[in-house]
CSV table of C-alpha atoms and ligand atoms in Angstrom, one decimal:
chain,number,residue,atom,x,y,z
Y,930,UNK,CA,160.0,8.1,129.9
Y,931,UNK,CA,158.6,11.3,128.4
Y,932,UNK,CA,161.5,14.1,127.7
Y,933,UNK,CA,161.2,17.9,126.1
Y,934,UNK,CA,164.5,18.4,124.3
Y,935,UNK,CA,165.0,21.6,123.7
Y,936,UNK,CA,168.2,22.7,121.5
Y,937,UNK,CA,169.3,26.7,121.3
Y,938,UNK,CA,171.0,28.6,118.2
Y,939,UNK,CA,174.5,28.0,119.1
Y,940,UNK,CA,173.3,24.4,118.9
Y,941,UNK,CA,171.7,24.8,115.6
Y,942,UNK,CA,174.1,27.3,113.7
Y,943,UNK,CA,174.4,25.2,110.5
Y,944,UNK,CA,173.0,21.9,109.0
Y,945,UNK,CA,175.8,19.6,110.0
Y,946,UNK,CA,175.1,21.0,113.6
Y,947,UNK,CA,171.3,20.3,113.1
Y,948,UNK,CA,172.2,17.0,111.7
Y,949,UNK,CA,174.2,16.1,114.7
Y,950,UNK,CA,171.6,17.3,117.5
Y,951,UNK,CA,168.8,15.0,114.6
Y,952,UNK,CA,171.0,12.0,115.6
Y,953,UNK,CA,171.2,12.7,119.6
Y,954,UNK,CA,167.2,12.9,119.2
Y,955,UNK,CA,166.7,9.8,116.9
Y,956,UNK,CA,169.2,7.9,119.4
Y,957,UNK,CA,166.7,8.9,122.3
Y,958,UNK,CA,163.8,8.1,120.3
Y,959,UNK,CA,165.3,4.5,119.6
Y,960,UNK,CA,166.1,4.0,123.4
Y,961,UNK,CA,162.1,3.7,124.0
Y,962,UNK,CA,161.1,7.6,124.5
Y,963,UNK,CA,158.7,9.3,124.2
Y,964,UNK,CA,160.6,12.8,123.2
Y,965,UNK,CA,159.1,16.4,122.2
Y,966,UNK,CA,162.0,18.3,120.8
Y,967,UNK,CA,161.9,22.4,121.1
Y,968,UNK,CA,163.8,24.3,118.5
Y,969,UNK,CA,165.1,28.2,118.2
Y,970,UNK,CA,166.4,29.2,115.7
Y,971,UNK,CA,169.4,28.8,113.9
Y,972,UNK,CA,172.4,30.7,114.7
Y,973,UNK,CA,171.6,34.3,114.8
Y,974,UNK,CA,168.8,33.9,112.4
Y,975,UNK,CA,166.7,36.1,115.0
Y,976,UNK,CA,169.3,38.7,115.3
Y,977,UNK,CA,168.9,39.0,111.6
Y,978,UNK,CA,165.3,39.2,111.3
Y,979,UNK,CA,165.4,42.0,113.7
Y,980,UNK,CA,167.8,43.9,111.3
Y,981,UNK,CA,165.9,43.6,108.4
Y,982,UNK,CA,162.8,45.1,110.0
Y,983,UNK,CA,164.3,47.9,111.4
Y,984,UNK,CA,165.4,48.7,107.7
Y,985,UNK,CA,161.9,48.5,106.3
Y,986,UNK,CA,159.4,49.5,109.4
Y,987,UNK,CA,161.9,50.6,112.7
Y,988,UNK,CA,159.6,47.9,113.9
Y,989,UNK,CA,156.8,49.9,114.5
Y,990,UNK,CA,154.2,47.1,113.6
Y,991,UNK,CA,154.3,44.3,116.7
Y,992,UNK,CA,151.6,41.8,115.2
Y,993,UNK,CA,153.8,41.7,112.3
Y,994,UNK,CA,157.3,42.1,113.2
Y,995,UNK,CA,156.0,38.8,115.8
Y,996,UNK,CA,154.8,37.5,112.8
Y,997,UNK,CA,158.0,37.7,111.5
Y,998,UNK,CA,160.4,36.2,114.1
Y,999,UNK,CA,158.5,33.7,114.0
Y,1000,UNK,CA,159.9,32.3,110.7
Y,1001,UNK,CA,163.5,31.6,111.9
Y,1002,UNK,CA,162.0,28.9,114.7
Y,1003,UNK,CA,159.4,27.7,111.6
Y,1004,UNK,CA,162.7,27.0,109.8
Y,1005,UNK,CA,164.5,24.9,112.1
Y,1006,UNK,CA,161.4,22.9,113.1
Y,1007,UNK,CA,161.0,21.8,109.8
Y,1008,UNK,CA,164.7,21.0,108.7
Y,1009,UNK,CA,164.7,19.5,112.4
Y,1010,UNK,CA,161.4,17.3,111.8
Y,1011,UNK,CA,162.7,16.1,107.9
Y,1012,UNK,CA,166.6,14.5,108.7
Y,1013,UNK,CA,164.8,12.9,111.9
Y,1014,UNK,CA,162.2,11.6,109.5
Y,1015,UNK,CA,164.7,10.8,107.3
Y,1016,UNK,CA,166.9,9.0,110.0
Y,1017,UNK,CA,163.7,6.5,110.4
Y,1018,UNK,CA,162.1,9.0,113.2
Y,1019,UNK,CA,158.8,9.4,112.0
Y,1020,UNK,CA,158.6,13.5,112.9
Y,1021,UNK,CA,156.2,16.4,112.3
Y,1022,UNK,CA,156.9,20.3,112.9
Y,1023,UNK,CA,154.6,22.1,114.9
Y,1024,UNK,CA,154.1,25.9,115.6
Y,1025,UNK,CA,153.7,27.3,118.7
Y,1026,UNK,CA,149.7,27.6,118.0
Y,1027,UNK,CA,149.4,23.9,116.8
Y,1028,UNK,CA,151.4,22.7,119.9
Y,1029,UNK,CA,148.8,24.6,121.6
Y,1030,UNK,CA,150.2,27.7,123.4
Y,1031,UNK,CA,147.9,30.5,124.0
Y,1032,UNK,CA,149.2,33.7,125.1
Y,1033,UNK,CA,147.5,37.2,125.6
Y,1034,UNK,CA,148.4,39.5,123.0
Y,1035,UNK,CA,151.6,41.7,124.9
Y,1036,UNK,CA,153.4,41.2,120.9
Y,1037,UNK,CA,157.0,40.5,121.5
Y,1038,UNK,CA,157.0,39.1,125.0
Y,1039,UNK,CA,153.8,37.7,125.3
Y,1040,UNK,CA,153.1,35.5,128.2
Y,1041,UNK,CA,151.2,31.9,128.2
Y,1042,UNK,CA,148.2,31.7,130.0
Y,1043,UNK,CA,147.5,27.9,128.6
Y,1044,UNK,CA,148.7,25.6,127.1
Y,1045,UNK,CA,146.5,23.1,125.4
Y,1046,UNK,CA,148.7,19.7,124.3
Y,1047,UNK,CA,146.2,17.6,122.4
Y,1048,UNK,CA,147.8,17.6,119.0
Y,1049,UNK,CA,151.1,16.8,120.8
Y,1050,UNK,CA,149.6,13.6,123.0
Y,1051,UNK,CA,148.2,12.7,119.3
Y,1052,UNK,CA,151.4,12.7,117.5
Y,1053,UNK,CA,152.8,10.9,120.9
Y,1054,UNK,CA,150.3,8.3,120.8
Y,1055,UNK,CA,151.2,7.3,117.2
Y,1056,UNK,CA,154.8,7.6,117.8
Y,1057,UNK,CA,155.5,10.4,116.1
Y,1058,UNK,CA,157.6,13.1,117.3
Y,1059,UNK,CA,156.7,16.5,117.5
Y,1060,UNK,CA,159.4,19.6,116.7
Y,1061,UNK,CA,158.2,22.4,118.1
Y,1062,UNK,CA,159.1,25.8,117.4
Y,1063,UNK,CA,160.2,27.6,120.1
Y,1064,UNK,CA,159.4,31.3,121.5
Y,1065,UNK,CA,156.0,31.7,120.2
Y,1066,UNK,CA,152.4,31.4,120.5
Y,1067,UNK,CA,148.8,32.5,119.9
Y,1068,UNK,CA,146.5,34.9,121.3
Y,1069,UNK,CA,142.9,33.8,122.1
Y,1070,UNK,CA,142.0,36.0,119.3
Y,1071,UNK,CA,144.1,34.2,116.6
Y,1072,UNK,CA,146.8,36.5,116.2
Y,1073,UNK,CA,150.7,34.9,116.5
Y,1074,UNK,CA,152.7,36.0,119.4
Y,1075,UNK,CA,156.2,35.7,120.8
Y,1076,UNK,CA,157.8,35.1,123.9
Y,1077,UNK,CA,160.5,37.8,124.4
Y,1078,UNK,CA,163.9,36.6,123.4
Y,1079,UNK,CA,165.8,33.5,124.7
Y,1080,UNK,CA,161.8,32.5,124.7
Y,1081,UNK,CA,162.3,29.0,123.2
Y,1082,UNK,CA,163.6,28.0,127.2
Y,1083,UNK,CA,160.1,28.6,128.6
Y,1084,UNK,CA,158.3,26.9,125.3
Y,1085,UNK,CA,160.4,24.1,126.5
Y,1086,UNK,CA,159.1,24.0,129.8
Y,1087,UNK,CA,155.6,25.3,129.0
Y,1088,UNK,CA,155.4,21.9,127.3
Y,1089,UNK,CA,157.2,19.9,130.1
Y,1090,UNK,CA,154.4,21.3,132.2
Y,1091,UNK,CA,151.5,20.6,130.3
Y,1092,UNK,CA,152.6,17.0,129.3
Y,1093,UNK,CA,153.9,16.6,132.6
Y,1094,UNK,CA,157.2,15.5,131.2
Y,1095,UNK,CA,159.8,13.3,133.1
Y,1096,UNK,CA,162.5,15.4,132.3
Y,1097,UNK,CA,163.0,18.9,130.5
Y,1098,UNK,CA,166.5,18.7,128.9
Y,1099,UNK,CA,167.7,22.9,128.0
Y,1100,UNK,CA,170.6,22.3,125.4
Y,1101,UNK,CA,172.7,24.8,124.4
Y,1102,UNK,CA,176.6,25.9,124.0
Y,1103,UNK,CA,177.5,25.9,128.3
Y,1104,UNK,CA,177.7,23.0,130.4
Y,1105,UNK,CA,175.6,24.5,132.8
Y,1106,UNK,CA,175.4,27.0,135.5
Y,1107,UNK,CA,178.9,27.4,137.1
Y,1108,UNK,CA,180.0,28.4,140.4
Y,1109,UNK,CA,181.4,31.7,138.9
Y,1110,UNK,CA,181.9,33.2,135.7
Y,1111,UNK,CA,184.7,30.8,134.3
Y,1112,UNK,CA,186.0,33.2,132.3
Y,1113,UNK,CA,187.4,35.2,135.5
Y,1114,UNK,CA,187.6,32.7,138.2
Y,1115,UNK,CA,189.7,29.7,137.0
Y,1116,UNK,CA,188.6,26.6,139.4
Y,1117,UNK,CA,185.1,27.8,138.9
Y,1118,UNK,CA,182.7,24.1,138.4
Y,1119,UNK,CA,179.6,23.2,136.6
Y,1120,UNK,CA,177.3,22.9,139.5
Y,1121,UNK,CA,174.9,19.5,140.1
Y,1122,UNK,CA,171.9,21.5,141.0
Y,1123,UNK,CA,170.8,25.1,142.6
Y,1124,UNK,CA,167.3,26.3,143.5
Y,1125,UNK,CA,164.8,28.7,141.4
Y,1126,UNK,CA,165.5,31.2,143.5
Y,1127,UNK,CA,169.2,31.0,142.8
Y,1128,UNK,CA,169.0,30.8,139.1
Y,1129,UNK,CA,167.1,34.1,139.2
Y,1130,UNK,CA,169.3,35.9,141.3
Y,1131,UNK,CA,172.7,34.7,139.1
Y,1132,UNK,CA,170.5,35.3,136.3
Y,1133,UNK,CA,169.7,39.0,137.4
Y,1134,UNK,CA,173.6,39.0,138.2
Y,1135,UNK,CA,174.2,38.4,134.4
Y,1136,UNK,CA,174.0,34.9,133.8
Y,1137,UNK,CA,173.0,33.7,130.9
Y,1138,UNK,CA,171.9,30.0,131.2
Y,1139,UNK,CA,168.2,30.6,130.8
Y,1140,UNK,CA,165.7,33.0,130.3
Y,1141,UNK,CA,164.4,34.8,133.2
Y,1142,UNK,CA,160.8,33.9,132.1
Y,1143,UNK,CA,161.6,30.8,131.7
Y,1144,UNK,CA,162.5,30.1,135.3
Y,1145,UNK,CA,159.5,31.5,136.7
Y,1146,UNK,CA,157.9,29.4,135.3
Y,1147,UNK,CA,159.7,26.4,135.7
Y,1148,UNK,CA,159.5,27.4,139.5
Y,1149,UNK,CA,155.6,27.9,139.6
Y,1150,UNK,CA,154.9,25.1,137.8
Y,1151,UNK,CA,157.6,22.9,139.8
Y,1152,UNK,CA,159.3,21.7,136.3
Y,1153,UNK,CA,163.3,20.2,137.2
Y,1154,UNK,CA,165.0,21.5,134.3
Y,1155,UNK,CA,168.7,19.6,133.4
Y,1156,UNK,CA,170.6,22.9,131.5
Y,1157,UNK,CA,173.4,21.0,129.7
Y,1158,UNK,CA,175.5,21.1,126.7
Y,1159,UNK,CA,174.9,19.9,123.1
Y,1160,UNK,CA,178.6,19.3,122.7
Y,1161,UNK,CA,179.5,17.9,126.0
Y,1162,UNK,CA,179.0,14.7,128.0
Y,1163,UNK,CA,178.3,16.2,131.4
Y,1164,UNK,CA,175.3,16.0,133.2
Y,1165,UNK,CA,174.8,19.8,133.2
Y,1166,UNK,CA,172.7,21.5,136.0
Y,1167,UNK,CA,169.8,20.5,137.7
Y,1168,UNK,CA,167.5,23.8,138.3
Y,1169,UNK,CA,164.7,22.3,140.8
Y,1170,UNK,CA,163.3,22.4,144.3
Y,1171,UNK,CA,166.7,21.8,146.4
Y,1172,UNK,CA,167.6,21.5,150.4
Y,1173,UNK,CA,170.0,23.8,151.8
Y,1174,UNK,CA,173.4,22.2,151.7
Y,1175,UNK,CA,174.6,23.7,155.7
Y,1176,UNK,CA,177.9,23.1,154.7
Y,1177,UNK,CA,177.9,25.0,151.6
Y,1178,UNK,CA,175.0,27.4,152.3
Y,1179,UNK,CA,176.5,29.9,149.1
Y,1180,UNK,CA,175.7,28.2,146.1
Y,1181,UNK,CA,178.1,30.2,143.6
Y,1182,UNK,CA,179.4,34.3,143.3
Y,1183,UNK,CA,179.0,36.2,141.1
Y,1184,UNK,CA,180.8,40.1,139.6
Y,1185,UNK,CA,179.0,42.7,137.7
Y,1186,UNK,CA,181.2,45.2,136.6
Y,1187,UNK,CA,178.9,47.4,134.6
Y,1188,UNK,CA,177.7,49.7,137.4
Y,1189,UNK,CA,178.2,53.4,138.8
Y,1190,UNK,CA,177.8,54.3,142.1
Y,1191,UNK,CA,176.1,58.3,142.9
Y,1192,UNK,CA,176.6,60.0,146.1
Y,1193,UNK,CA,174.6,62.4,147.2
Y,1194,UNK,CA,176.3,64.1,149.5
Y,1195,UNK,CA,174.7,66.2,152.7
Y,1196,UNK,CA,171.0,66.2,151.9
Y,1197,UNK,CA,169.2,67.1,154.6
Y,1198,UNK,CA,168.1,64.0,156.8
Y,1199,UNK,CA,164.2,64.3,157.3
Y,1200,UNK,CA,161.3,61.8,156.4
Y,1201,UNK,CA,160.8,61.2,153.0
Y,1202,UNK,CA,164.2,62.4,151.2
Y,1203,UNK,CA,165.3,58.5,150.4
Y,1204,UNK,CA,161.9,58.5,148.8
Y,1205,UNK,CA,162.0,61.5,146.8
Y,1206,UNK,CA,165.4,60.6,145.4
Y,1207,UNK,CA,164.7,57.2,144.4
Y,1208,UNK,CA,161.0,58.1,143.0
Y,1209,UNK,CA,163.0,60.6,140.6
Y,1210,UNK,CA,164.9,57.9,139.4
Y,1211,UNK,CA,162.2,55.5,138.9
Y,1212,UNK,CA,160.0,58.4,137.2
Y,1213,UNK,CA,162.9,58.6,134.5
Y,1214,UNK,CA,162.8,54.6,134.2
Y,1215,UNK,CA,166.0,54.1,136.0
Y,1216,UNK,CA,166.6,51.1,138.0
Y,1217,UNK,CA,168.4,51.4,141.3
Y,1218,UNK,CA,170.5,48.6,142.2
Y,1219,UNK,CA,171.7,49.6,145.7
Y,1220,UNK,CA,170.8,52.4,148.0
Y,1221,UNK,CA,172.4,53.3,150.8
Y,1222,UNK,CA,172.0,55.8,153.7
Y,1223,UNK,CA,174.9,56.6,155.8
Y,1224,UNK,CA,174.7,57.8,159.6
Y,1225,UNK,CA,173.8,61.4,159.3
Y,1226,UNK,CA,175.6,64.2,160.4
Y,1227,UNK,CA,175.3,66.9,163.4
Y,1228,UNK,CA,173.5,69.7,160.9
Y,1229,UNK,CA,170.8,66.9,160.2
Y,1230,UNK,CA,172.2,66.3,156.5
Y,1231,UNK,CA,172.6,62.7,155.5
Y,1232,UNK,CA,174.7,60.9,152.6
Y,1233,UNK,CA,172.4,58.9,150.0
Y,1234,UNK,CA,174.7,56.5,148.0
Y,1235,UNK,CA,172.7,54.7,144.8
Y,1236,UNK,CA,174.3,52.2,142.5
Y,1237,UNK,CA,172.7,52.3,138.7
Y,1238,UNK,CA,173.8,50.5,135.4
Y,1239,UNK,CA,176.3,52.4,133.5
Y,1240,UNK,CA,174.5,52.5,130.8
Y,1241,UNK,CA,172.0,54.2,132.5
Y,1242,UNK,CA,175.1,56.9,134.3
Y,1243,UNK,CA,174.4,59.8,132.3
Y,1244,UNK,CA,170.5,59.9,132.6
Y,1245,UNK,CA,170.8,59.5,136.2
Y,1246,UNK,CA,173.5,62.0,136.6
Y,1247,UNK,CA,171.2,64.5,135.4
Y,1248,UNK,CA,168.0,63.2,137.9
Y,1249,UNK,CA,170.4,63.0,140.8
Y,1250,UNK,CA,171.8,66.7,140.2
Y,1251,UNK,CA,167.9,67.8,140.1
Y,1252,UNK,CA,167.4,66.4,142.8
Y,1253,UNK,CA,170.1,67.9,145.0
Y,1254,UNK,CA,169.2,71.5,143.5
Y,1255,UNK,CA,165.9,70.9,144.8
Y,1256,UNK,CA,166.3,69.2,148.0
Y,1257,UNK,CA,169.4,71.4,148.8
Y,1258,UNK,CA,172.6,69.3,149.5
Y,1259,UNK,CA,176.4,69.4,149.0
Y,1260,UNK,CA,177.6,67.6,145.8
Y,1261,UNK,CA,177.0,64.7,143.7
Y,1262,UNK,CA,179.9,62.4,143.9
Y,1263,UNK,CA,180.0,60.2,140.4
Y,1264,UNK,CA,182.3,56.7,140.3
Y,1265,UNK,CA,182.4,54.7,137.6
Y,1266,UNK,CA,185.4,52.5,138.9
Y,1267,UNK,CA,183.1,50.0,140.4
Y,1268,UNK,CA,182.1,46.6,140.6
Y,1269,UNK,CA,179.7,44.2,142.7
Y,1270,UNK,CA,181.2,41.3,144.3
Y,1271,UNK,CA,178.2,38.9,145.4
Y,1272,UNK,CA,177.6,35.5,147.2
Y,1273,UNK,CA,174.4,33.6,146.5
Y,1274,UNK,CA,172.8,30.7,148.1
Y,1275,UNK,CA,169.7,29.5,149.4
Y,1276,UNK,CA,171.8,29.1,152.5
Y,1277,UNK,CA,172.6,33.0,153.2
Y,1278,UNK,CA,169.1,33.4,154.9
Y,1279,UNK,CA,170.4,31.0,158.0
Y,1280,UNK,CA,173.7,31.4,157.8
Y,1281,UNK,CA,175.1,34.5,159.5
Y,1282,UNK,CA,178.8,34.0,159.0
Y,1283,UNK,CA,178.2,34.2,155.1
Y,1284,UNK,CA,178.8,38.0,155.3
Y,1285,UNK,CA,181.7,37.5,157.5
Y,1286,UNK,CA,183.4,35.3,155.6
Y,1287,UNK,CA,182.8,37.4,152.7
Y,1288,UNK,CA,184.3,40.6,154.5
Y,1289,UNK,CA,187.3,38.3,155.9
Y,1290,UNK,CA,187.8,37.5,152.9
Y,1291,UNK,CA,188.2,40.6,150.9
Y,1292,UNK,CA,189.8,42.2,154.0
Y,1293,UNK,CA,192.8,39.4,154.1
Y,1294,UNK,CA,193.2,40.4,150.2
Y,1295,UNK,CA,193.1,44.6,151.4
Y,1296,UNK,CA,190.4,45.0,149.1
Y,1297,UNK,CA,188.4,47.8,150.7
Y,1298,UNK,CA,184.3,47.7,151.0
Y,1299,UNK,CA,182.3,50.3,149.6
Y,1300,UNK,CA,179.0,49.6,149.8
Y,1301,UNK,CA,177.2,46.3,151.5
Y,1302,UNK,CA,174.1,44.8,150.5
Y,1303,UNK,CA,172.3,42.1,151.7
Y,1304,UNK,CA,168.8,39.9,150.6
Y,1305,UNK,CA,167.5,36.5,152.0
Y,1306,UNK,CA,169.7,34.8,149.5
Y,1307,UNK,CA,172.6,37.1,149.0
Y,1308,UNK,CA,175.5,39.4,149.9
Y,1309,UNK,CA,177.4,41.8,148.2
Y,1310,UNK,CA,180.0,43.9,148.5
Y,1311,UNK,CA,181.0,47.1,146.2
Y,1312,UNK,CA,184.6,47.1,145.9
Y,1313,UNK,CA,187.3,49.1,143.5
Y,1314,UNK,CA,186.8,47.6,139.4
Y,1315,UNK,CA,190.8,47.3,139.5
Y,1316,UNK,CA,189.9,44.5,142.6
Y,1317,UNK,CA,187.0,42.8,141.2
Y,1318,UNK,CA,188.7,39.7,139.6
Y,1319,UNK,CA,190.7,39.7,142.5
Y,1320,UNK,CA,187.9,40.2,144.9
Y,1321,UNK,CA,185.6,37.3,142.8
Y,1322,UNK,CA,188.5,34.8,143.1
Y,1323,UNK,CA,189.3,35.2,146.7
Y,1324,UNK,CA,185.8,35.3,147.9
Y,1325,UNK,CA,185.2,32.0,145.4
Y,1326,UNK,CA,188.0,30.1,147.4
Y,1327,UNK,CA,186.6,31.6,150.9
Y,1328,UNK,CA,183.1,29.6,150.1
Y,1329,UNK,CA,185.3,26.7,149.3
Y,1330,UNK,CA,183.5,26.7,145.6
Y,1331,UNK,CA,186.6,25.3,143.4
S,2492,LIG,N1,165.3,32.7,118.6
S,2492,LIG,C1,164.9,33.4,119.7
S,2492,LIG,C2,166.0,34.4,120.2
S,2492,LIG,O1,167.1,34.3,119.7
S,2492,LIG,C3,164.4,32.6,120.8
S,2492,LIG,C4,165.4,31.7,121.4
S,2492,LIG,O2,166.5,31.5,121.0
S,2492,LIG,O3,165.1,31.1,122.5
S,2492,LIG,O4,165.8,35.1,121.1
S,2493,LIG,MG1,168.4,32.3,119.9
């Protein structure tokens, strides 16, 4: 068998760590094979290259701070590549450019247009194992590039791809994805496998498994990635191509408690309104979460109700209050005491009960619906923040998730 092992910071912090995930390696190496191992850096090595640029440049320079960044992945690979040698697992580190991975030249989050393995199937073919450093590249013009951060994921499967890999193993510090934050909900379980599609949306809900790159990739070049942990016996999670389960049909639920909600109260309810308001926003790079148009009244005025991060509340406080000056409405109701209760599955799409049995739900806890939302593979609900661990566990038991 062919595997990419890829191991993350948390996995690397310190040498006995690296020492232990060397072993793991060497053990898989000895059990016949064929393995190319992906590192990041260690710890928060990155974090701390970052700092010291901003001291000396603000990081104005992108060619060089990439240049840079990369050193943290260069010393992992190396360390990584020396105990297996020294273990009796012949090993060589690689950078991204000798393992072949051209990008175009967007410094800092470049993307891979090709990835040409020869070096790699060399080393393979004389039983040598390649360390490759993860989250970077090379542009066709020479010049070093990274991968935005968390980028050693999509290195991993980038390689997977190319070498068209049996597996593609994603190490790091969690057991996988779960079936809700396990940190709020309890009973929450590692699950076996979810779809592409799902991984992106609890990704884009806030978790933190893999890098959203990373899983575009995986799902347009049909890579099954196993997400597991370093420190852990359990299988982990299975990100691949799946079947929709009908008698589970939502996959896992997810909270995000980090948003505001804007009312725009009595705007006048005529063609193009919706789209002025939202334009605005976008025009100030703000990204709208939901939106929401409620019935409109007798006097043709309309409610518009918008849901932003809160760390983008004050910016669009001011858009929205510009925008009711000029279109000429009531008030702008702010609420900050928010959060977004959502069930995602692959299963939502042909499933109609899903959103009832997520309103039953909250209604037999008397947690009152604010806003509703729905997309092929989710619902959500905006509830009260003073409900939403309540609201996440009871809707988490209403799925039968635990
Ligand atoms: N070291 C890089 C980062 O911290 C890349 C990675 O860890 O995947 O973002
Ligand atoms: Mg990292």
């Amino acid at each position: 068998m062919r595997v990419v092992q890829k191991f993350g910071g948390s996995s690397l912090k310190n040498v006995e760590l690296l020492r232990a995930v060397a072993r793991r390696v060497h053990e898989t190496v000895q059990s016949g094979h064929d393995v190319v191992v992906v590192v990041s850096a260690m710890g928060d090595t990155t974090d701390e290259l970052l700092e010291r640029a901003q001291a000396v440049s603000g990081g104005e320079s992108p060619s060089n701070l990439d240049f840079l960044m990369m050193t943290g992945e260069m010393q992992s690979a190396a360390l990584m590549a020396m105990e297996l040698s020294r273990l009796g697992t012949p090993a060589q580190a690689l950078s991204g450019a000798q393992a072949g991975i051209y990008t175009n030249r967007e410094f800092g989050q470049a993307r891979i247009h090709e990835v040409k393995p020869q070096l790699l199937e060399k080393l393979l073919a004389q039983h040598t194992t390649p360390v490759v450093t993860g989250f970077q590249g090379v542009s066709a013009d020479g010049f070093y590039t990274t991968l935005g951060r968390g980028g050693s994921d999509l290195t991993a499967i980038a390689l997977a791809s190319a070498l068209t890999a049996d597996s593609c193993e994603i190490y790091s510090d969690v057991a996988g994805v779960f079936t809700a934050d396990p940190r709020v909900v309890p009973n929450a379980r590692a699950l076996q496998s979810l779809s592409y599609d799902e991984m992106l949306e609890l990704a884009s809900q806030g978790a933190q498994v893999l890098q959203t790159q990373a899983v575009l990739y995986a799902r347009q070049s049909g890579v099954t990635v196993q997400a597991r942990s370093t420190f852990e016996p359990d299988p982990g999670t299975r990100i691949e191509i799946t079947d929709v389960d009908d008698a589970h049909p939502v996959t896992a639920v997810a909270l995000d408690v980090h948003l505001t909600k804007l009312g725009l109260v009595g705007v006048p309810d005529r063609p193009g309104v919706a789209a002025f308001a939202c334009e605005r926003l976008a025009q100030a790079g703000i990204n709208i979460d939901l939106v929401f148009q409620a019935l409109s009244h007798e006097n043709a005025r309309a409610d518009i109700a918008l849901t932003v991060a809160d760390r983008d509340r004050a910016r669009a406080e001011a858009v929205c209050e510009e925008t009711l000056r000029e279109l000429g409405g009531s008030a702008l109701v702010v609420d900050g005491d928010i959060a977004k209760v959502s069930a995602v599955g692959a299963g939502v799409r042909n499933h109609v009960g899903v959103a009832a049995t997520l309103f039953r739900a909250l209604a037999d806890a008397s947690i009152n619906i604010q806003m509703i939302s729905t997309s092929e593979i989710k619902v959500s609900c905006i509830v009260a923040r003073a409900d939403a661990t309540r609201a996440l566990n009871q809707v988490h038991d209403a799925f039968g998730l635990g």
